[in-house]
Structures are given as structure tokens and as C-alpha cells.
DNA sequence: CAAGTTGTGATAGAACTGTGGCACAAGATC
DNA sequence: GATCTTGTGCCACAGTTCTATCACAACTTG
């Protein structure tokens, strides 16, 4: 058991946010396909060494974003209508990661620069760990 | 005064980390050039609506990373030897941001995917808000 | 040299969030 | 239909972090 801890322990922000973000990344990038099932709340909690309630909270956030569908005893699965990042963007991300890793950069630093660049271009910055999702809605 | 709040209020993580990261992004990306001076601790604190002590803490973290040099009454300036992200990486970041914004994506989501991609390729993930810096050290 | 500027340090109080463990509800499975 | 699985809700407790304010030390500037 616990052979495939989909998530890895990171210490960005709070446990709840951490779990939420990791799954969001997996889903939005398509690495966790539609209808694919995520570990149970307890499993995830155990994997990351957090309290079950904390993992549960993260799952709720995911559902609120429409990224997953949770039916009570069937577990939580990736929603079919889960928003995904356009492939063009995903590819650019991969390119960036490759280049950054080759340069021996730290992910956090890259992210900081990304944030700065984002604001420099768009204007609107951030602050959306809560409600919005911002990825493209597939004209349902 | 307070005409140019270099930083903008975000709510990622804690205030201290927030300030730290924003400046790190500005410096590492070169948007804040060497020897350029950052706002006073009190100014930054006021801009973001936090306690002075909190801003000071962030400044210390920056200095610990060798990103800034702080002399007691002369203020805090960007260190000449401040590590910078290779231009190739910076450019890729800009391209990514442009594409992502065009797609109407949310920065946080993009970042989540970036993190996932990073782990998928490199293996080592994160957890370095504290000590390491990871950017390229100019063979001091 | 005198005055202003700026980062540091300490302190007490408050607010937030996660922890643990438990029972419960709802649906799946055989 | 009985049992197992799985997400939810609740609670008091603990830990960390931020606030708010003060005085201090050190260096710059006129």
C-alpha cells in the first residue's frame, strides 16, 4: 500500500493549500485524466502525514472549483468537465522547466519571476487560491 | 510618496514570505538592478499594510540569500553579486506568461502545473523558501 | 559635529490554522 | 438486504505567525 503517493510532501504554504494545489496541477495539466480517481481522503492524509480533516478540506476546494466530482462512497474522481490548460501553454511550461532545470535554477525562484512577469504584462496579479479558477472553460 | 508601490498586495502564503518572494522575483529577474535601492522597511510595511517587523524579517531573508546588501542608515540595496536567472530562462518565462494570459489562465494554476512538471522531470521538488537559493552563483 | 534616517530587537497580545479522534450519512458491493 | 467503503462534521488543544509599539544602534547628510 501507499506505493504510489501521487503527491509528494512539499512545504509551500499550509498543508491544505498544498494538497489542493498539487491535485489542481495534476488535473489541469491532464496528468490526471477525466474520471480518474484520486486517492481516498484518508490515503492522501496518510501519504502526506496530515490529519484526515485537512485532506478533506482540500478535496472540498477541488470540488468547489469543479475539478473533481465526489460521490459519497465512490470516492473522488476528476470531473469530465474539469478545466484544462491549453496544450500550447502546457508545452511552454515544459520547455521552461527543462531550460530552468538545465540552468540549475530553483523552482521557487522561477515561480517568483513568473509572478512578477505576470503582473508586468497583464496587470492583474493574483490572490485566487480560493474561488476562481481561471482556466479555460470548455464551452459546455 | 507611496506613488510607486513596487510591491502589490497578494495573499500567497504569509506576509513575510510574500514580501520576500516579490522582491526576490524583481531582483532575480533583473527588474531591480544591481545597487538599486529598495523601499525602506517602514515604507514597504506601509505599502502592504503589515507591521514593520514583518517587512524587516523579509529583508533579512533577502540579505541571507545574498540578494541585497543592507547598511544601517543607507537603506537596503540590491547586491551587485545578486544571483540572476539566465536570460534564456527569463525569456521563456515571458513567453509562457504571454501565452497563458492570452489563454485567460490564472497564474496560480499555471504555477501549479509548473510545479508538477518540475517534479515530473527533475525529481527534486521544492521546499526551499528558507535557505538555498538555487539561482546561479556567479563563481564568486 | 548635530540631526535625520534606517534597520534591529524585544515584548505582549491576538488571530489563524492544523491536529486528533470520534461518530455519522450515503452510497457501493456482493 | 447487510456490510464495507468513503466523505463529512465536530470539538478542544496546540503551535506558529502577525500585530503593534517602543527604544536602540549605526550610519549618512548638511
Tab-separated table of C-alpha atoms (C1' of nucleotides) in Angstrom:
chain	number	residue	atom	x	y	z
A	1	UNK	CA	0.000	0.000	0.000
A	2	UNK	CA	0.958	3.531	-0.443
A	3	UNK	CA	3.084	2.518	-3.339
A	4	UNK	CA	2.102	5.438	-5.492
A	5	UNK	CA	1.983	8.544	-3.437
A	6	UNK	CA	0.756	10.748	-6.225
A	7	UNK	CA	1.589	13.701	-4.105
A	8	UNK	CA	4.921	14.474	-2.613
A	9	UNK	CA	5.486	16.297	0.593
A	10	UNK	CA	6.197	19.919	-0.019
A	11	UNK	CA	6.149	22.741	2.396
A	12	UNK	CA	4.681	25.518	0.382
A	13	UNK	CA	2.026	27.205	2.305
A	14	UNK	CA	-0.288	25.244	4.504
A	15	UNK	CA	-0.978	21.553	4.203
A	16	UNK	CA	-4.486	22.175	2.963
A	17	UNK	CA	-3.379	24.521	0.225
A	18	UNK	CA	-0.526	22.245	-0.611
A	19	UNK	CA	-2.747	19.281	-1.294
A	20	UNK	CA	-5.209	21.401	-3.164
A	21	UNK	CA	-2.556	22.837	-5.407
A	22	UNK	CA	-0.829	19.612	-6.165
A	23	UNK	CA	-4.006	17.983	-7.306
A	24	UNK	CA	-5.032	21.013	-9.238
A	25	UNK	CA	-1.759	20.895	-11.067
A	26	UNK	CA	-2.164	17.239	-11.868
A	27	UNK	CA	-5.696	17.674	-13.113
A	28	UNK	CA	-5.334	20.861	-15.068
A	29	UNK	CA	-2.245	19.536	-16.773
A	30	UNK	CA	-4.098	16.434	-17.762
A	31	UNK	CA	-1.774	14.195	-15.854
A	32	UNK	CA	-4.821	13.026	-14.007
A	33	UNK	CA	-7.317	12.231	-16.700
A	34	UNK	CA	-11.064	12.707	-16.610
A	35	UNK	CA	-12.950	10.225	-14.492
A	36	UNK	CA	-9.720	9.101	-12.995
A	37	UNK	CA	-9.963	8.528	-9.340
A	38	UNK	CA	-7.854	10.194	-6.723
A	39	UNK	CA	-6.764	8.523	-3.526
A	40	UNK	CA	-9.194	8.493	-0.658
A	41	UNK	CA	-9.083	11.308	1.791
A	42	UNK	CA	-7.535	9.070	4.377
A	43	UNK	CA	-4.987	7.777	1.961
A	44	UNK	CA	-3.857	11.197	0.921
A	45	UNK	CA	-3.760	12.273	4.524
A	46	UNK	CA	-1.575	9.335	5.368
A	47	UNK	CA	0.703	9.893	2.377
A	48	UNK	CA	1.432	13.416	3.396
A	49	UNK	CA	1.291	12.856	7.095
A	50	UNK	CA	-1.560	15.224	7.768
A	51	UNK	CA	-4.855	14.886	9.532
A	52	UNK	CA	-7.746	13.424	7.531
A	53	UNK	CA	-9.766	16.550	8.072
A	54	UNK	CA	-7.098	18.578	6.352
A	55	UNK	CA	-7.076	16.417	3.273
A	56	UNK	CA	-10.850	16.502	3.227
A	57	UNK	CA	-10.796	20.232	3.211
A	58	UNK	CA	-8.562	20.250	0.181
A	59	UNK	CA	-10.893	17.897	-1.631
A	60	UNK	CA	-13.758	20.204	-0.972
A	61	UNK	CA	-11.859	23.044	-2.500
A	62	UNK	CA	-11.216	20.975	-5.570
A	63	UNK	CA	-14.860	20.174	-5.918
A	64	UNK	CA	-15.818	23.762	-5.470
A	65	UNK	CA	-13.662	24.521	-8.466
A	66	UNK	CA	-15.455	21.885	-10.431
A	67	UNK	CA	-12.269	19.952	-10.871
A	68	UNK	CA	-13.472	16.820	-9.206
A	69	UNK	CA	-16.747	15.118	-8.526
A	70	UNK	CA	-17.158	13.390	-5.255
A	71	UNK	CA	-19.837	10.882	-4.631
A	72	UNK	CA	-20.012	9.719	-1.151
A	73	UNK	CA	-18.845	6.169	-1.239
A	74	UNK	CA	-17.476	6.048	-4.740
A	75	UNK	CA	-14.589	8.244	-3.918
A	76	UNK	CA	-13.475	11.386	-5.651
A	77	UNK	CA	-12.836	11.498	-9.356
A	78	UNK	CA	-11.672	14.027	-11.849
A	79	UNK	CA	-14.667	15.774	-13.353
A	80	UNK	CA	-15.205	15.317	-17.048
A	81	UNK	CA	-15.736	18.987	-17.408
A	82	UNK	CA	-12.609	19.752	-15.452
A	83	UNK	CA	-10.929	22.809	-16.873
A	84	UNK	CA	-7.633	22.118	-18.547
A	85	UNK	CA	-4.838	24.323	-19.524
A	86	UNK	CA	-4.493	24.721	-23.300
A	87	UNK	CA	-1.837	22.443	-24.685
A	88	UNK	CA	0.141	25.346	-26.006
A	89	UNK	CA	0.526	26.656	-22.515
A	90	UNK	CA	1.358	23.275	-21.084
A	91	UNK	CA	4.042	22.790	-23.656
A	92	UNK	CA	5.563	26.148	-22.921
A	93	UNK	CA	5.654	25.194	-19.286
A	94	UNK	CA	7.510	22.029	-20.082
A	95	UNK	CA	10.022	23.917	-22.165
A	96	UNK	CA	10.546	26.382	-19.397
A	97	UNK	CA	11.039	23.675	-16.834
A	98	UNK	CA	13.579	21.923	-18.990
A	99	UNK	CA	15.535	25.083	-19.519
A	100	UNK	CA	15.339	26.149	-15.909
A	101	UNK	CA	16.433	22.801	-14.623
A	102	UNK	CA	19.328	22.757	-17.026
A	103	UNK	CA	20.363	26.096	-15.613
A	104	UNK	CA	20.200	24.674	-12.124
A	105	UNK	CA	17.527	27.086	-11.038
A	106	UNK	CA	15.274	26.693	-8.081
A	107	UNK	CA	11.588	26.203	-8.823
A	108	UNK	CA	10.526	28.743	-6.263
A	109	UNK	CA	12.711	31.384	-7.790
A	110	UNK	CA	11.368	30.659	-11.231
A	111	UNK	CA	7.893	30.997	-9.877
A	112	UNK	CA	8.666	34.320	-8.274
A	113	UNK	CA	9.906	35.649	-11.558
A	114	UNK	CA	6.867	34.268	-13.256
A	115	UNK	CA	4.622	36.149	-10.890
A	116	UNK	CA	6.498	39.339	-11.405
A	117	UNK	CA	6.374	38.932	-15.147
A	118	UNK	CA	2.695	38.240	-14.983
A	119	UNK	CA	1.994	41.454	-13.228
A	120	UNK	CA	4.316	43.355	-15.515
A	121	UNK	CA	2.329	42.306	-18.520
A	122	UNK	CA	-1.213	41.757	-17.524
A	123	UNK	CA	-1.680	43.995	-14.583
A	124	UNK	CA	-3.907	41.749	-12.576
A	125	UNK	CA	-1.790	39.794	-10.215
A	126	UNK	CA	-3.011	37.020	-8.055
A	127	UNK	CA	-4.969	36.193	-4.985
A	128	UNK	CA	-7.161	33.460	-6.214
A	129	UNK	CA	-6.380	30.446	-4.156
A	130	UNK	CA	-9.978	30.464	-3.184
A	131	UNK	CA	-12.766	30.844	-5.605
A	132	UNK	CA	-11.903	31.483	-9.194
A	133	UNK	CA	-10.188	29.017	-11.387
A	134	UNK	CA	-9.175	30.940	-14.432
A	135	UNK	CA	-8.517	28.029	-16.705
A	136	UNK	CA	-10.456	27.690	-19.849
A	137	UNK	CA	-13.984	26.518	-19.586
A	138	UNK	CA	-14.757	24.127	-22.408
A	139	UNK	CA	-17.832	25.918	-23.732
A	140	UNK	CA	-20.093	23.484	-22.137
B	1	UNK	CA	5.379	59.372	-1.720
B	2	UNK	CA	3.992	55.975	-1.886
B	3	UNK	CA	3.487	56.687	-5.509
B	4	UNK	CA	5.320	53.614	-6.637
B	5	UNK	CA	4.362	50.691	-4.538
B	6	UNK	CA	6.799	48.311	-6.122
B	7	UNK	CA	5.002	45.508	-4.468
B	8	UNK	CA	1.374	44.721	-4.777
B	9	UNK	CA	-0.749	43.150	-2.151
B	10	UNK	CA	-1.064	39.458	-2.722
B	11	UNK	CA	-2.245	36.810	-0.394
B	12	UNK	CA	0.011	33.947	-1.180
B	13	UNK	CA	1.316	32.476	1.968
B	14	UNK	CA	2.237	34.641	4.867
B	15	UNK	CA	3.016	38.349	4.668
B	16	UNK	CA	6.676	37.770	5.367
B	17	UNK	CA	7.067	35.198	2.647
B	18	UNK	CA	5.024	37.294	0.330
B	19	UNK	CA	7.313	40.286	0.598
B	20	UNK	CA	10.353	38.114	0.378
B	21	UNK	CA	9.181	36.444	-2.760
B	22	UNK	CA	8.090	39.533	-4.545
B	23	UNK	CA	11.425	41.173	-4.081
B	24	UNK	CA	13.253	38.044	-4.991
B	25	UNK	CA	11.336	37.911	-8.213
B	26	UNK	CA	12.134	41.506	-9.006
B	27	UNK	CA	15.803	41.086	-8.262
B	28	UNK	CA	16.441	37.751	-9.845
B	29	UNK	CA	14.641	38.818	-12.983
B	30	UNK	CA	16.759	41.905	-13.169
B	31	UNK	CA	13.800	44.206	-12.883
B	32	UNK	CA	15.512	45.623	-9.860
B	33	UNK	CA	19.034	46.306	-10.996
B	34	UNK	CA	22.227	45.978	-9.016
B	35	UNK	CA	22.795	48.694	-6.468
B	36	UNK	CA	19.258	49.806	-6.873
B	37	UNK	CA	17.638	50.680	-3.634
B	38	UNK	CA	14.502	49.126	-2.302
B	39	UNK	CA	11.957	50.974	-0.235
B	40	UNK	CA	12.624	51.350	3.448
B	41	UNK	CA	11.328	48.722	5.736
B	42	UNK	CA	8.696	51.056	7.029
B	43	UNK	CA	7.674	52.078	3.563
B	44	UNK	CA	7.222	48.538	2.408
B	45	UNK	CA	5.337	47.728	5.542
B	46	UNK	CA	3.014	50.638	4.942
B	47	UNK	CA	2.536	49.772	1.273
B	48	UNK	CA	1.390	46.312	2.079
B	49	UNK	CA	-0.338	47.142	5.308
B	50	UNK	CA	1.779	44.962	7.519
B	51	UNK	CA	3.797	45.551	10.636
B	52	UNK	CA	7.303	46.957	10.179
B	53	UNK	CA	8.794	43.983	11.914
B	54	UNK	CA	7.309	41.724	9.297
B	55	UNK	CA	8.839	43.644	6.434
B	56	UNK	CA	12.150	43.713	8.264
B	57	UNK	CA	12.074	39.986	8.553
B	58	UNK	CA	11.637	39.657	4.832
B	59	UNK	CA	14.574	41.964	4.226
B	60	UNK	CA	16.734	39.814	6.404
B	61	UNK	CA	15.809	36.794	4.411
B	62	UNK	CA	16.788	38.587	1.257
B	63	UNK	CA	20.116	39.510	2.704
B	64	UNK	CA	20.699	35.992	3.876
B	65	UNK	CA	20.318	34.945	0.282
B	66	UNK	CA	22.878	37.477	-0.745
B	67	UNK	CA	20.330	39.259	-2.874
B	68	UNK	CA	20.564	42.553	-1.082
B	69	UNK	CA	23.081	44.420	0.983
B	70	UNK	CA	21.796	46.418	3.866
B	71	UNK	CA	23.824	49.087	5.561
B	72	UNK	CA	22.241	50.554	8.560
B	73	UNK	CA	21.295	54.021	7.568
B	74	UNK	CA	21.866	53.814	3.865
B	75	UNK	CA	18.943	51.545	3.304
B	76	UNK	CA	18.820	48.236	1.538
B	77	UNK	CA	20.117	47.821	-1.964
B	78	UNK	CA	20.344	45.062	-4.489
B	79	UNK	CA	23.669	43.312	-4.140
B	80	UNK	CA	25.982	43.503	-7.099
B	81	UNK	CA	26.600	39.832	-6.817
B	82	UNK	CA	22.912	39.085	-6.641
B	83	UNK	CA	22.159	35.878	-8.421
B	84	UNK	CA	20.164	36.269	-11.590
B	85	UNK	CA	18.209	33.884	-13.640
B	86	UNK	CA	19.831	33.166	-17.014
B	87	UNK	CA	18.305	35.250	-19.740
B	88	UNK	CA	17.215	32.200	-21.645
B	89	UNK	CA	15.082	31.178	-18.729
B	90	UNK	CA	13.712	34.642	-18.194
B	91	UNK	CA	12.707	34.859	-21.804
B	92	UNK	CA	10.959	31.535	-21.665
B	93	UNK	CA	9.054	32.769	-18.674
B	94	UNK	CA	7.917	35.816	-20.564
B	95	UNK	CA	6.774	33.720	-23.475
B	96	UNK	CA	4.873	31.468	-21.167
B	97	UNK	CA	3.192	34.355	-19.430
B	98	UNK	CA	2.149	35.892	-22.704
B	99	UNK	CA	0.656	32.650	-23.904
B	100	UNK	CA	-1.018	31.896	-20.622
B	101	UNK	CA	-2.557	35.299	-20.339
B	102	UNK	CA	-3.811	35.087	-23.879
B	103	UNK	CA	-5.495	31.865	-22.935
B	104	UNK	CA	-7.103	33.569	-19.974
B	105	UNK	CA	-5.400	31.316	-17.486
B	106	UNK	CA	-4.935	32.002	-13.826
B	107	UNK	CA	-1.372	32.494	-12.617
B	108	UNK	CA	-1.800	30.189	-9.693
B	109	UNK	CA	-2.976	27.409	-11.894
B	110	UNK	CA	-0.074	27.868	-14.238
B	111	UNK	CA	2.240	27.700	-11.286
B	112	UNK	CA	0.685	24.511	-10.038
B	113	UNK	CA	1.231	22.895	-13.379
B	114	UNK	CA	4.760	24.191	-13.416
B	115	UNK	CA	5.451	22.551	-10.090
B	116	UNK	CA	4.001	19.283	-11.242
B	117	UNK	CA	6.028	19.412	-14.425
B	118	UNK	CA	9.132	20.188	-12.460
B	119	UNK	CA	8.761	17.129	-10.352
B	120	UNK	CA	7.896	15.025	-13.332
B	121	UNK	CA	11.162	15.860	-14.978
B	122	UNK	CA	13.733	16.563	-12.362
B	123	UNK	CA	12.617	14.595	-9.407
B	124	UNK	CA	13.583	17.041	-6.716
B	125	UNK	CA	10.623	19.170	-5.971
B	126	UNK	CA	10.693	22.148	-3.724
B	127	UNK	CA	10.844	23.252	-0.180
B	128	UNK	CA	13.428	25.958	-0.303
B	129	UNK	CA	11.782	29.093	0.854
B	130	UNK	CA	14.325	29.170	3.561
B	131	UNK	CA	17.978	28.595	2.976
B	132	UNK	CA	19.002	27.699	-0.527
B	133	UNK	CA	18.636	29.972	-3.420
B	134	UNK	CA	19.121	27.802	-6.427
B	135	UNK	CA	19.863	30.522	-8.885
B	136	UNK	CA	23.216	30.607	-10.475
B	137	UNK	CA	26.029	31.733	-8.284
B	138	UNK	CA	28.457	33.870	-10.226
B	139	UNK	CA	31.593	31.957	-9.324
B	140	UNK	CA	32.450	34.179	-6.501
C	1	DC	C1'	29.546	67.938	14.949
C	2	DA	C1'	24.295	67.715	15.042
C	3	DA	C1'	20.226	65.949	13.245
C	4	DG	C1'	17.819	62.920	10.465
C	5	DT	C1'	17.277	58.397	8.529
C	6	DT	C1'	17.016	53.408	8.722
C	7	DG	C1'	17.389	48.643	10.188
C	8	DT	C1'	17.263	45.885	14.595
C	9	DG	C1'	15.441	43.990	18.765
C	10	DA	C1'	12.152	42.806	22.221
C	11	DT	C1'	7.657	42.264	24.124
C	12	DA	C1'	2.748	41.036	24.941
C	13	DG	C1'	-1.430	40.046	22.769
C	14	DA	C1'	-4.372	38.273	19.125
C	15	DA	C1'	-5.723	35.502	15.268
C	16	DC	C1'	-5.455	31.733	12.397
C	17	DT	C1'	-4.824	27.032	11.107
C	18	DG	C1'	-3.726	22.297	11.690
C	19	DT	C1'	-4.084	18.159	14.838
C	20	DG	C1'	-6.528	14.080	16.640
C	21	DG	C1'	-10.100	11.382	17.366
C	22	DC	C1'	-14.698	10.400	17.003
C	23	DA	C1'	-19.437	9.462	15.165
C	24	DC	C1'	-22.444	9.965	11.161
C	25	DA	C1'	-24.534	9.703	6.378
C	26	DA	C1'	-24.732	7.992	1.962
C	27	DG	C1'	-23.811	5.127	-1.469
C	28	DA	C1'	-21.340	0.785	-3.393
C	29	DT	C1'	-20.761	-4.164	-3.362
C	30	DC	C1'	-21.914	-8.908	-3.018
D	1	DG	C1'	-30.647	-6.527	2.352
D	2	DA	C1'	-26.240	-6.488	5.096
D	3	DT	C1'	-21.719	-4.807	5.221
D	4	DC	C1'	-17.964	-2.162	3.729
D	5	DT	C1'	-16.179	1.948	1.944
D	6	DT	C1'	-15.647	6.922	1.851
D	7	DG	C1'	-16.514	11.770	2.576
D	8	DT	C1'	-18.428	14.935	6.200
D	9	DG	C1'	-18.859	17.342	10.606
D	10	DC	C1'	-17.483	18.422	15.078
D	11	DC	C1'	-14.596	19.616	19.045
D	12	DA	C1'	-10.957	21.265	22.244
D	13	DC	C1'	-5.942	21.744	22.085
D	14	DA	C1'	-1.527	23.313	20.463
D	15	DG	C1'	1.641	25.708	17.594
D	16	DT	C1'	3.008	29.251	14.711
D	17	DT	C1'	2.873	33.774	12.932
D	18	DC	C1'	1.480	38.637	12.683
D	19	DT	C1'	0.374	42.887	15.061
D	20	DA	C1'	1.578	46.958	17.381
D	21	DT	C1'	4.751	49.705	19.695
D	22	DC	C1'	8.658	51.049	21.878
D	23	DA	C1'	13.639	52.201	22.344
D	24	DC	C1'	18.233	51.487	20.374
D	25	DA	C1'	22.307	51.494	17.294
D	26	DA	C1'	24.536	52.922	13.347
D	27	DC	C1'	25.429	55.497	9.562
D	28	DT	C1'	24.503	59.498	6.349
D	29	DT	C1'	23.956	64.289	5.371
D	30	DG	C1'	24.333	69.324	5.913
